[in-house]
Structures are given as structure tokens and as C-alpha cells.
Amino acid sequence: VWAVGIHGGAGPLRGSQLDRQQADLDATLAWAEAELRRGGAALDVVEGAVCRMEDSGAFVAGRGARPNTEGQYELDASICDGRTRRCGAVAALSGVYPPITIARAVMERTKHVLLAGDGARRFALANGFTAIGEPERFFAPGATPPGVTHGTVGAVALDQSGAIAAATSTGGTTGKLPGRVGDSPIVGAGSWADDRIGVSCTGQGEFFIRTAAAHNVAVQARDPDALLPPVLDRVLAEIAALGGEGGILAVGAGGRIAYAFNTEAMRVAVADSQGRREALIARR
Ligand code: ASP
């Protein structure tokens, strides 16, 4: 049994390059399915899927990130390995790429979970990651039009050995202040994985932090396969009650994938070993 879910953010449809987003979701899903089918590890699959979505430039993450109010590009990402409960994250990362792989390096090459700002950049440079010379050229200018407010990417996977992993990466929200960090690099808010469930969130990060959304899903989903959809709805209702919006993608240990959102649309792709396969811009 294996299952994978990938998302490209929940938010408005306006200003999005829907055809490109759909094509890139589909291609990323095809890659992830093939990896899981041949016995690939959940951790490698979520990292690889998020890396492809970062490179796409059609989502507000990785190369599609938008600058903050002072024109700088600050990116957030996290990755969680459910089996070992190890995780790694970077926050307000600038000048170096790719965020999700750097987050994994924090997990594997340091005793820390989260590195932020200049320290994260220096860690990445010291570990051989790509320095970004000219951000205005690197961050696909115009790929995500100014109207787009947010659009994280993320992935959850269950592999054939039963391991679960989750990863999330974002350029944050439009008009964010320098140093603003959202939910995406916060384990328990934007991402979560343990031996029962993997979760990746997208939306107005402040609300996902205030509700500890990803961990909230994990705690409420004691029997993840039976309860996933109602649990996602409950956590989203809590977010909505505070005035927030977004979407949640989760996979349970039995191979069930679920997603829910309270925005106009969510870009999402899912597949499993039972033959389910969808890559779509889901609308309400
Ligand atoms: N959650 C992200 C953040 O607040 C944005 C998004 O998901 O669109 O940084």
C-alpha cells in the first residue's frame, strides 16, 4: 500500500496560471507515483515533489515566491519524517536555494530543527547549496502575478514500508513584513508527520499557527482512515471562526488521502495504490 498527495496552495483562482499549475501538478504526481510504486521512501518522495513544485515558478513557493514589503525574497520550508519523528526547517531564508532540501539538510546534518534568517543562509552556503546571485532574475518574475496573495506547495506520502512523511514550502503571503514567518516552517502548524498521519497545510499562516493546525489534525485523527475528512473540516472550521482561510492535505497510515479547503480553490493532486488518481484545481 502506498499513497501520495501534493498541493499547490489554497486561495483565489484570480491571477493564477491555471494551465501551468495543472500541468506541473500532474507531472509532479506522475513522478511521485512512479517513485512510490518502485518502493521509494516517503521522505524522498515528499522532498522531491516539493522541490519540483518549488522549481515550477507557477506557485507562490520556490522560484514563484514574491518579495516582501522591502523587495526581499524570504522563504520558509519544513520537512517531517514520521517514522523517526525527525524534522528540519528553514525560516526567512534568502540568497540560497532550494528551501525544502536545505530544510532536510538541517534535519540530517545538525542537531537542530529550525534555522532562520542569516544563520540558515550561512548553513546552506557552507553545505554547498546554490547561492542566488540576482534574486530579481532567479525568482521567475511575473510568473505569479501581484494579485496572488498566497500559494504554498506541499506533499504527504505513505510508502510501501508504512513510513509517512510530510513537507511544505512557501514564499509566504503578499505584503508580508521583513522577517515575517508563517506556518509552513513551523512543525505542528504547517507540517506534521508521525507513524499514523502526515499533514501539510496552506493558507493564512497566522491562523494555522494560532490553531496548531497540522498537529491539531493529528491529535483529532486517532483513527486517521475513518476520520480524516471530518477532522480536516473541524480544524478548518476553527480557523474560519478566527477569520482565517486555507486548505489541509493529509494521508493516514492505511493509505487514505484527504484534503479540505475553505478558499475559492485548492490546487491538489492525489494518487494511491488502489488506483485513485486526480490532479486538479479543486473549486468550491
Ligand atoms: N501558509 C503560507 C504562509 O502563511 C501561505 C500559503 O499557504 O499560501 O506563509
PDB file of C-alpha atoms and ligand atoms in Angstrom:
ATOM      1  CA  VAL A   1       0.000   0.000   0.000  1.00  0.00           C
ATOM      2  CA  TRP A   2       1.219   3.477  -0.878  1.00  0.00           C
ATOM      3  CA  ALA A   3      -0.403   6.891  -1.239  1.00  0.00           C
ATOM      4  CA  VAL A   4       0.693  10.410  -2.087  1.00  0.00           C
ATOM      5  CA  GLY A   5      -0.861  13.864  -2.054  1.00  0.00           C
ATOM      6  CA  ILE A   6       0.628  17.072  -3.417  1.00  0.00           C
ATOM      7  CA  HIS A   7      -0.782  20.578  -3.162  1.00  0.00           C
ATOM      8  CA  GLY A   8      -0.029  23.901  -4.774  1.00  0.00           C
ATOM      9  CA  GLY A   9      -1.847  26.119  -2.324  1.00  0.00           C
ATOM     10  CA  ALA A  10      -5.395  27.064  -1.424  1.00  0.00           C
ATOM     11  CA  GLY A  11      -6.642  30.527  -2.296  1.00  0.00           C
ATOM     12  CA  PRO A  12      -8.316  32.539  -5.014  1.00  0.00           C
ATOM     13  CA  LEU A  13      -8.341  31.490  -8.662  1.00  0.00           C
ATOM     14  CA  ARG A  14      -7.791  35.011  -9.909  1.00  0.00           C
ATOM     15  CA  GLY A  15      -4.353  35.755 -11.276  1.00  0.00           C
ATOM     16  CA  SER A  16      -3.269  32.113 -11.355  1.00  0.00           C
ATOM     17  CA  GLN A  17      -1.756  30.388 -14.341  1.00  0.00           C
ATOM     18  CA  LEU A  18      -4.188  27.532 -14.077  1.00  0.00           C
ATOM     19  CA  ASP A  19      -2.998  25.568 -17.109  1.00  0.00           C
ATOM     20  CA  ARG A  20       0.599  25.645 -15.951  1.00  0.00           C
ATOM     21  CA  GLN A  21      -0.329  24.802 -12.400  1.00  0.00           C
ATOM     22  CA  GLN A  22      -2.429  21.876 -13.543  1.00  0.00           C
ATOM     23  CA  ALA A  23       0.330  20.568 -15.829  1.00  0.00           C
ATOM     24  CA  ASP A  24       3.003  20.883 -13.132  1.00  0.00           C
ATOM     25  CA  LEU A  25       0.799  19.192 -10.525  1.00  0.00           C
ATOM     26  CA  ASP A  26       0.179  16.354 -12.944  1.00  0.00           C
ATOM     27  CA  ALA A  27       3.860  15.924 -13.819  1.00  0.00           C
ATOM     28  CA  THR A  28       4.891  16.040 -10.159  1.00  0.00           C
ATOM     29  CA  LEU A  29       2.255  13.453  -9.295  1.00  0.00           C
ATOM     30  CA  ALA A  30       3.445  11.172 -12.108  1.00  0.00           C
ATOM     31  CA  TRP A  31       6.997  11.347 -10.736  1.00  0.00           C
ATOM     32  CA  ALA A  32       5.863  10.691  -7.145  1.00  0.00           C
ATOM     33  CA  GLU A  33       3.640   7.747  -8.119  1.00  0.00           C
ATOM     34  CA  ALA A  34       6.462   6.098 -10.026  1.00  0.00           C
ATOM     35  CA  GLU A  35       8.816   6.510  -7.072  1.00  0.00           C
ATOM     36  CA  LEU A  36       6.367   5.001  -4.578  1.00  0.00           C
ATOM     37  CA  ARG A  37       5.417   2.166  -6.913  1.00  0.00           C
ATOM     38  CA  ARG A  38       9.043   1.125  -7.246  1.00  0.00           C
ATOM     39  CA  GLY A  39       9.465   1.179  -3.442  1.00  0.00           C
ATOM     40  CA  GLY A  40      10.842   4.684  -2.916  1.00  0.00           C
ATOM     41  CA  ALA A  41      10.872   6.201   0.579  1.00  0.00           C
ATOM     42  CA  ALA A  42       8.130   8.625   1.659  1.00  0.00           C
ATOM     43  CA  LEU A  43      10.735  11.130   2.834  1.00  0.00           C
ATOM     44  CA  ASP A  44      12.461  11.211  -0.573  1.00  0.00           C
ATOM     45  CA  VAL A  45       9.112  11.470  -2.337  1.00  0.00           C
ATOM     46  CA  VAL A  46       7.819  14.464  -0.370  1.00  0.00           C
ATOM     47  CA  GLU A  47      11.145  16.251  -0.719  1.00  0.00           C
ATOM     48  CA  GLY A  48      11.357  15.533  -4.448  1.00  0.00           C
ATOM     49  CA  ALA A  49       7.751  16.518  -5.079  1.00  0.00           C
ATOM     50  CA  VAL A  50       8.080  19.792  -3.191  1.00  0.00           C
ATOM     51  CA  CYS A  51      11.384  20.507  -4.940  1.00  0.00           C
ATOM     52  CA  ARG A  52       9.683  20.105  -8.323  1.00  0.00           C
ATOM     53  CA  MET A  53       6.860  22.392  -7.241  1.00  0.00           C
ATOM     54  CA  GLU A  54       9.396  24.974  -5.978  1.00  0.00           C
ATOM     55  CA  ASP A  55      11.171  24.872  -9.328  1.00  0.00           C
ATOM     56  CA  SER A  56       7.926  25.277 -11.271  1.00  0.00           C
ATOM     57  CA  GLY A  57       7.626  29.005 -10.668  1.00  0.00           C
ATOM     58  CA  ALA A  58       3.833  28.745 -11.161  1.00  0.00           C
ATOM     59  CA  PHE A  59       3.149  28.566  -7.405  1.00  0.00           C
ATOM     60  CA  VAL A  60       3.990  31.090  -4.685  1.00  0.00           C
ATOM     61  CA  ALA A  61       6.882  29.000  -3.392  1.00  0.00           C
ATOM     62  CA  GLY A  62      10.456  28.443  -4.526  1.00  0.00           C
ATOM     63  CA  ARG A  63      11.022  30.280  -7.815  1.00  0.00           C
ATOM     64  CA  GLY A  64       7.448  31.573  -7.801  1.00  0.00           C
ATOM     65  CA  ALA A  65       7.934  33.378  -4.480  1.00  0.00           C
ATOM     66  CA  ARG A  66       7.046  37.048  -4.268  1.00  0.00           C
ATOM     67  CA  PRO A  67       9.059  39.690  -2.437  1.00  0.00           C
ATOM     68  CA  ASN A  68       8.204  41.164   0.954  1.00  0.00           C
ATOM     69  CA  THR A  69       7.375  44.840   1.506  1.00  0.00           C
ATOM     70  CA  GLU A  70      11.056  45.768   1.186  1.00  0.00           C
ATOM     71  CA  GLY A  71      11.580  43.799  -2.017  1.00  0.00           C
ATOM     72  CA  GLN A  72      13.452  40.867  -0.458  1.00  0.00           C
ATOM     73  CA  TYR A  73      12.624  37.236  -1.050  1.00  0.00           C
ATOM     74  CA  GLU A  74      12.344  35.318   2.225  1.00  0.00           C
ATOM     75  CA  LEU A  75      11.289  31.676   2.003  1.00  0.00           C
ATOM     76  CA  ASP A  76      10.015  29.174   4.573  1.00  0.00           C
ATOM     77  CA  ALA A  77      10.005  25.358   4.417  1.00  0.00           C
ATOM     78  CA  SER A  78       9.792  22.276   6.628  1.00  0.00           C
ATOM     79  CA  ILE A  79      10.012  18.507   6.287  1.00  0.00           C
ATOM     80  CA  CYS A  80       8.915  15.787   8.753  1.00  0.00           C
ATOM     81  CA  ASP A  81       9.892  12.122   8.863  1.00  0.00           C
ATOM     82  CA  GLY A  82       7.030  10.329  10.626  1.00  0.00           C
ATOM     83  CA  ARG A  83       8.904   7.131  11.396  1.00  0.00           C
ATOM     84  CA  THR A  84      11.823   8.723  13.230  1.00  0.00           C
ATOM     85  CA  ARG A  85       9.913  11.883  14.237  1.00  0.00           C
ATOM     86  CA  ARG A  86      12.850  13.890  12.999  1.00  0.00           C
ATOM     87  CA  CYS A  87      12.159  17.187  11.272  1.00  0.00           C
ATOM     88  CA  GLY A  88      14.010  20.090   9.721  1.00  0.00           C
ATOM     89  CA  ALA A  89      13.001  23.599   8.722  1.00  0.00           C
ATOM     90  CA  VAL A  90      14.213  26.942   7.452  1.00  0.00           C
ATOM     91  CA  ALA A  91      12.516  30.284   8.000  1.00  0.00           C
ATOM     92  CA  ALA A  92      13.001  33.681   6.343  1.00  0.00           C
ATOM     93  CA  LEU A  93      15.673  32.087   4.164  1.00  0.00           C
ATOM     94  CA  SER A  94      17.191  34.288   1.471  1.00  0.00           C
ATOM     95  CA  GLY A  95      20.005  34.154  -1.039  1.00  0.00           C
ATOM     96  CA  VAL A  96      20.179  30.369  -1.333  1.00  0.00           C
ATOM     97  CA  TYR A  97      18.162  27.523  -2.841  1.00  0.00           C
ATOM     98  CA  PRO A  98      16.223  25.142  -2.704  1.00  0.00           C
ATOM     99  CA  PRO A  99      14.410  25.645   0.617  1.00  0.00           C
ATOM    100  CA  ILE A 100      12.974  22.144   1.090  1.00  0.00           C
ATOM    101  CA  THR A 101      16.302  20.415   0.514  1.00  0.00           C
ATOM    102  CA  ILE A 102      18.015  22.852   2.864  1.00  0.00           C
ATOM    103  CA  ALA A 103      15.318  22.046   5.452  1.00  0.00           C
ATOM    104  CA  ARG A 104      16.144  18.369   5.027  1.00  0.00           C
ATOM    105  CA  ALA A 105      19.826  19.155   5.476  1.00  0.00           C
ATOM    106  CA  VAL A 106      19.022  20.939   8.750  1.00  0.00           C
ATOM    107  CA  MET A 107      17.306  17.713   9.843  1.00  0.00           C
ATOM    108  CA  GLU A 108      20.098  15.415   8.758  1.00  0.00           C
ATOM    109  CA  ARG A 109      23.257  17.448   9.318  1.00  0.00           C
ATOM    110  CA  THR A 110      22.546  19.407  12.506  1.00  0.00           C
ATOM    111  CA  LYS A 111      21.096  18.649  15.919  1.00  0.00           C
ATOM    112  CA  HIS A 112      18.549  21.433  15.360  1.00  0.00           C
ATOM    113  CA  VAL A 113      15.067  21.531  13.874  1.00  0.00           C
ATOM    114  CA  LEU A 114      14.737  25.120  12.622  1.00  0.00           C
ATOM    115  CA  LEU A 115      17.304  27.575  11.298  1.00  0.00           C
ATOM    116  CA  ALA A 116      16.222  31.121  10.458  1.00  0.00           C
ATOM    117  CA  GLY A 117      17.454  34.144   8.534  1.00  0.00           C
ATOM    118  CA  ASP A 118      21.147  34.757   8.099  1.00  0.00           C
ATOM    119  CA  GLY A 119      22.119  31.657  10.066  1.00  0.00           C
ATOM    120  CA  ALA A 120      20.037  29.489   7.740  1.00  0.00           C
ATOM    121  CA  ARG A 121      21.640  31.124   4.702  1.00  0.00           C
ATOM    122  CA  ARG A 122      25.151  30.618   6.041  1.00  0.00           C
ATOM    123  CA  PHE A 123      24.419  26.994   6.946  1.00  0.00           C
ATOM    124  CA  ALA A 124      23.154  26.370   3.406  1.00  0.00           C
ATOM    125  CA  LEU A 125      26.143  28.040   1.758  1.00  0.00           C
ATOM    126  CA  ALA A 126      28.547  26.089   3.976  1.00  0.00           C
ATOM    127  CA  ASN A 127      26.764  22.898   2.895  1.00  0.00           C
ATOM    128  CA  GLY A 128      27.145  23.537  -0.808  1.00  0.00           C
ATOM    129  CA  PHE A 129      23.675  24.772  -1.730  1.00  0.00           C
ATOM    130  CA  THR A 130      23.139  27.106  -4.679  1.00  0.00           C
ATOM    131  CA  ALA A 131      23.709  30.792  -3.967  1.00  0.00           C
ATOM    132  CA  ILE A 132      21.205  33.089  -5.675  1.00  0.00           C
ATOM    133  CA  GLY A 133      23.105  35.924  -7.318  1.00  0.00           C
ATOM    134  CA  GLU A 134      20.337  38.084  -8.707  1.00  0.00           C
ATOM    135  CA  PRO A 135      17.020  37.404  -6.977  1.00  0.00           C
ATOM    136  CA  GLU A 136      15.048  39.530  -9.470  1.00  0.00           C
ATOM    137  CA  ARG A 137      16.142  37.188 -12.259  1.00  0.00           C
ATOM    138  CA  PHE A 138      16.044  33.959 -10.280  1.00  0.00           C
ATOM    139  CA  PHE A 139      12.532  34.305  -8.878  1.00  0.00           C
ATOM    140  CA  ALA A 140      10.571  33.837 -12.120  1.00  0.00           C
ATOM    141  CA  PRO A 141       9.470  37.459 -12.495  1.00  0.00           C
ATOM    142  CA  GLY A 142       5.831  37.772 -13.460  1.00  0.00           C
ATOM    143  CA  ALA A 143       5.134  34.061 -13.105  1.00  0.00           C
ATOM    144  CA  THR A 144       2.810  34.647 -10.187  1.00  0.00           C
ATOM    145  CA  PRO A 145       1.020  37.956 -10.797  1.00  0.00           C
ATOM    146  CA  PRO A 146       0.782  40.544  -7.981  1.00  0.00           C
ATOM    147  CA  GLY A 147      -2.872  39.674  -7.311  1.00  0.00           C
ATOM    148  CA  VAL A 148      -1.909  36.292  -5.934  1.00  0.00           C
ATOM    149  CA  THR A 149      -1.996  36.536  -2.167  1.00  0.00           C
ATOM    150  CA  HIS A 150      -0.559  33.217  -1.098  1.00  0.00           C
ATOM    151  CA  GLY A 151       0.178  29.763  -2.526  1.00  0.00           C
ATOM    152  CA  THR A 152       2.281  27.345  -0.639  1.00  0.00           C
ATOM    153  CA  VAL A 153       3.280  23.932  -2.009  1.00  0.00           C
ATOM    154  CA  GLY A 154       3.345  20.718  -0.013  1.00  0.00           C
ATOM    155  CA  ALA A 155       3.296  16.944  -0.113  1.00  0.00           C
ATOM    156  CA  VAL A 156       2.387  13.998   2.101  1.00  0.00           C
ATOM    157  CA  ALA A 157       3.229  10.368   1.384  1.00  0.00           C
ATOM    158  CA  LEU A 158       2.886   6.850   2.735  1.00  0.00           C
ATOM    159  CA  ASP A 159       5.401   4.405   1.278  1.00  0.00           C
ATOM    160  CA  GLN A 160       5.248   0.629   0.886  1.00  0.00           C
ATOM    161  CA  SER A 161       7.220   0.102   4.107  1.00  0.00           C
ATOM    162  CA  GLY A 162       4.495   2.006   6.001  1.00  0.00           C
ATOM    163  CA  ALA A 163       6.564   5.154   6.597  1.00  0.00           C
ATOM    164  CA  ILE A 164       4.841   8.551   6.391  1.00  0.00           C
ATOM    165  CA  ALA A 165       6.427  11.929   5.596  1.00  0.00           C
ATOM    166  CA  ALA A 166       5.242  15.496   5.009  1.00  0.00           C
ATOM    167  CA  ALA A 167       6.852  18.591   3.500  1.00  0.00           C
ATOM    168  CA  THR A 168       5.736  22.183   2.965  1.00  0.00           C
ATOM    169  CA  SER A 169       7.410  25.167   1.274  1.00  0.00           C
ATOM    170  CA  THR A 170       6.294  28.742   0.664  1.00  0.00           C
ATOM    171  CA  GLY A 171       7.170  32.247  -0.391  1.00  0.00           C
ATOM    172  CA  GLY A 172       4.734  33.400   2.275  1.00  0.00           C
ATOM    173  CA  THR A 173       1.922  35.890   1.912  1.00  0.00           C
ATOM    174  CA  THR A 174       1.801  39.005  -0.262  1.00  0.00           C
ATOM    175  CA  GLY A 175       2.730  42.196   1.546  1.00  0.00           C
ATOM    176  CA  LYS A 176       4.476  40.403   4.394  1.00  0.00           C
ATOM    177  CA  LEU A 177       6.877  42.366   6.565  1.00  0.00           C
ATOM    178  CA  PRO A 178      10.600  41.563   6.520  1.00  0.00           C
ATOM    179  CA  GLY A 179      11.228  38.745   8.976  1.00  0.00           C
ATOM    180  CA  ARG A 180       7.629  37.552   8.922  1.00  0.00           C
ATOM    181  CA  VAL A 181       7.471  33.780   9.298  1.00  0.00           C
ATOM    182  CA  GLY A 182       4.298  31.840   8.537  1.00  0.00           C
ATOM    183  CA  ASP A 183       3.113  28.380   9.469  1.00  0.00           C
ATOM    184  CA  SER A 184       4.956  26.470   6.745  1.00  0.00           C
ATOM    185  CA  PRO A 185       8.279  26.076   8.619  1.00  0.00           C
ATOM    186  CA  ILE A 186       6.562  25.570  11.978  1.00  0.00           C
ATOM    187  CA  VAL A 187       6.263  21.858  12.741  1.00  0.00           C
ATOM    188  CA  GLY A 188       2.813  21.270  14.175  1.00  0.00           C
ATOM    189  CA  ALA A 189       1.328  24.271  12.364  1.00  0.00           C
ATOM    190  CA  GLY A 190       2.161  23.930   8.642  1.00  0.00           C
ATOM    191  CA  SER A 191       3.513  20.351   8.601  1.00  0.00           C
ATOM    192  CA  TRP A 192       3.296  17.225  10.710  1.00  0.00           C
ATOM    193  CA  ALA A 193       4.160  13.544  10.361  1.00  0.00           C
ATOM    194  CA  ASP A 194       4.157  10.664  12.826  1.00  0.00           C
ATOM    195  CA  ASP A 195       3.548   6.927  12.444  1.00  0.00           C
ATOM    196  CA  ARG A 196      -0.202   7.418  11.881  1.00  0.00           C
ATOM    197  CA  ILE A 197      -0.607  10.540   9.787  1.00  0.00           C
ATOM    198  CA  GLY A 198       1.121  13.113   7.586  1.00  0.00           C
ATOM    199  CA  VAL A 199      -0.233  16.649   7.168  1.00  0.00           C
ATOM    200  CA  SER A 200       0.653  19.673   5.017  1.00  0.00           C
ATOM    201  CA  CYS A 201      -1.258  22.959   5.324  1.00  0.00           C
ATOM    202  CA  THR A 202      -1.683  26.053   3.198  1.00  0.00           C
ATOM    203  CA  GLY A 203      -3.464  29.322   3.788  1.00  0.00           C
ATOM    204  CA  GLN A 204      -3.140  32.370   6.005  1.00  0.00           C
ATOM    205  CA  GLY A 205      -0.298  31.103   8.133  1.00  0.00           C
ATOM    206  CA  GLU A 206      -1.001  33.202  11.196  1.00  0.00           C
ATOM    207  CA  PHE A 207      -4.278  31.325  11.701  1.00  0.00           C
ATOM    208  CA  PHE A 208      -2.624  27.934  11.192  1.00  0.00           C
ATOM    209  CA  ILE A 209      -0.081  28.817  13.865  1.00  0.00           C
ATOM    210  CA  ARG A 210      -2.790  30.036  16.253  1.00  0.00           C
ATOM    211  CA  THR A 211      -4.676  26.743  15.900  1.00  0.00           C
ATOM    212  CA  ALA A 212      -1.572  24.483  15.721  1.00  0.00           C
ATOM    213  CA  ALA A 213      -3.412  23.197  12.671  1.00  0.00           C
ATOM    214  CA  ALA A 214      -1.267  20.274  11.464  1.00  0.00           C
ATOM    215  CA  HIS A 215      -0.785  18.823  14.939  1.00  0.00           C
ATOM    216  CA  ASN A 216      -4.428  19.530  15.740  1.00  0.00           C
ATOM    217  CA  VAL A 217      -5.375  17.286  12.792  1.00  0.00           C
ATOM    218  CA  ALA A 218      -3.020  14.553  14.030  1.00  0.00           C
ATOM    219  CA  VAL A 219      -4.409  14.647  17.565  1.00  0.00           C
ATOM    220  CA  GLN A 220      -8.033  14.585  16.434  1.00  0.00           C
ATOM    221  CA  ALA A 221      -7.461  11.820  13.883  1.00  0.00           C
ATOM    222  CA  ARG A 222      -6.993   8.925  16.300  1.00  0.00           C
ATOM    223  CA  ASP A 223      -8.248   6.556  13.661  1.00  0.00           C
ATOM    224  CA  PRO A 224      -6.996   8.550  10.692  1.00  0.00           C
ATOM    225  CA  ASP A 225      -8.512   6.410   7.997  1.00  0.00           C
ATOM    226  CA  ALA A 226     -12.016   6.516   9.377  1.00  0.00           C
ATOM    227  CA  LEU A 227     -11.999  10.113  10.466  1.00  0.00           C
ATOM    228  CA  LEU A 228      -9.790  12.129   8.160  1.00  0.00           C
ATOM    229  CA  PRO A 229     -12.360  14.220   6.231  1.00  0.00           C
ATOM    230  CA  PRO A 230     -14.456  15.301   9.267  1.00  0.00           C
ATOM    231  CA  VAL A 231     -11.278  16.101  11.207  1.00  0.00           C
ATOM    232  CA  LEU A 232      -9.974  18.335   8.426  1.00  0.00           C
ATOM    233  CA  ASP A 233     -13.343  20.102   8.311  1.00  0.00           C
ATOM    234  CA  ARG A 234     -13.314  20.646  12.071  1.00  0.00           C
ATOM    235  CA  VAL A 235      -9.838  22.161  12.078  1.00  0.00           C
ATOM    236  CA  LEU A 236     -10.725  24.386   9.121  1.00  0.00           C
ATOM    237  CA  ALA A 237     -13.881  25.478  10.949  1.00  0.00           C
ATOM    238  CA  GLU A 238     -11.737  26.517  13.911  1.00  0.00           C
ATOM    239  CA  ILE A 239      -9.544  28.539  11.528  1.00  0.00           C
ATOM    240  CA  ALA A 240     -12.607  30.077   9.863  1.00  0.00           C
ATOM    241  CA  ALA A 241     -14.061  31.018  13.255  1.00  0.00           C
ATOM    242  CA  LEU A 242     -10.934  33.117  13.888  1.00  0.00           C
ATOM    243  CA  GLY A 243     -11.331  34.725  10.456  1.00  0.00           C
ATOM    244  CA  GLY A 244      -8.770  32.653   8.561  1.00  0.00           C
ATOM    245  CA  GLU A 245      -8.830  30.565   5.413  1.00  0.00           C
ATOM    246  CA  GLY A 246      -6.814  27.886   3.698  1.00  0.00           C
ATOM    247  CA  GLY A 247      -6.571  24.193   2.993  1.00  0.00           C
ATOM    248  CA  ILE A 248      -5.237  20.987   4.549  1.00  0.00           C
ATOM    249  CA  LEU A 249      -3.911  17.811   2.898  1.00  0.00           C
ATOM    250  CA  ALA A 250      -3.387  14.615   4.912  1.00  0.00           C
ATOM    251  CA  VAL A 251      -2.517  10.940   4.487  1.00  0.00           C
ATOM    252  CA  GLY A 252      -3.346   8.205   7.020  1.00  0.00           C
ATOM    253  CA  ALA A 253      -1.337   5.088   7.785  1.00  0.00           C
ATOM    254  CA  GLY A 254      -3.899   2.888   5.989  1.00  0.00           C
ATOM    255  CA  GLY A 255      -3.367   4.779   2.743  1.00  0.00           C
ATOM    256  CA  ARG A 256      -6.274   7.182   2.845  1.00  0.00           C
ATOM    257  CA  ILE A 257      -5.667  10.650   1.407  1.00  0.00           C
ATOM    258  CA  ALA A 258      -7.966  13.564   2.200  1.00  0.00           C
ATOM    259  CA  TYR A 259      -7.988  17.284   1.600  1.00  0.00           C
ATOM    260  CA  ALA A 260     -10.314  20.113   2.531  1.00  0.00           C
ATOM    261  CA  PHE A 261     -10.287  23.874   1.989  1.00  0.00           C
ATOM    262  CA  ASN A 262     -12.448  26.895   2.689  1.00  0.00           C
ATOM    263  CA  THR A 263     -10.971  29.119  -0.024  1.00  0.00           C
ATOM    264  CA  GLU A 264     -12.210  29.528  -3.587  1.00  0.00           C
ATOM    265  CA  ALA A 265      -9.878  26.822  -4.847  1.00  0.00           C
ATOM    266  CA  MET A 266      -7.126  24.402  -3.901  1.00  0.00           C
ATOM    267  CA  ARG A 267      -4.523  23.038  -6.287  1.00  0.00           C
ATOM    268  CA  VAL A 268      -4.165  19.387  -5.431  1.00  0.00           C
ATOM    269  CA  ALA A 269      -3.053  16.027  -6.806  1.00  0.00           C
ATOM    270  CA  VAL A 270      -3.522  12.628  -5.170  1.00  0.00           C
ATOM    271  CA  ALA A 271      -2.804   9.028  -6.088  1.00  0.00           C
ATOM    272  CA  ASP A 272      -2.737   5.678  -4.303  1.00  0.00           C
ATOM    273  CA  SER A 273      -2.006   2.011  -4.875  1.00  0.00           C
ATOM    274  CA  GLN A 274      -5.758   1.285  -5.150  1.00  0.00           C
ATOM    275  CA  GLY A 275      -5.930   3.209  -8.426  1.00  0.00           C
ATOM    276  CA  ARG A 276      -7.165   6.600  -7.250  1.00  0.00           C
ATOM    277  CA  ARG A 277      -5.616   9.386  -9.299  1.00  0.00           C
ATOM    278  CA  GLU A 278      -6.605  13.062  -9.533  1.00  0.00           C
ATOM    279  CA  ALA A 279      -4.666  16.218 -10.369  1.00  0.00           C
ATOM    280  CA  LEU A 280      -6.921  19.214 -10.337  1.00  0.00           C
ATOM    281  CA  ILE A 281      -7.707  22.771  -9.369  1.00  0.00           C
ATOM    282  CA  ALA A 282     -10.467  21.856  -6.903  1.00  0.00           C
ATOM    283  CA  ARG A 283     -13.185  24.522  -6.567  1.00  0.00           C
ATOM    284  CA  ARG A 284     -15.904  25.012  -4.033  1.00  0.00           C
TER     285      ARG A 284
HETATM  286  N1  ASP B   1       0.703  29.384   4.702  1.00  0.00           N
HETATM  287  C1  ASP B   1       1.582  30.245   3.971  1.00  0.00           C
HETATM  288  C2  ASP B   1       2.066  31.343   4.851  1.00  0.00           C
HETATM  289  O1  ASP B   1       1.289  31.887   5.604  1.00  0.00           O
HETATM  290  C3  ASP B   1       0.974  30.816   2.751  1.00  0.00           C
HETATM  291  C4  ASP B   1       0.105  29.909   1.942  1.00  0.00           C
HETATM  292  O2  ASP B   1      -0.107  28.773   2.276  1.00  0.00           O
HETATM  293  O3  ASP B   1      -0.376  30.331   0.897  1.00  0.00           O
HETATM  294  O4  ASP B   1       3.217  31.710   4.750  1.00  0.00           O
END
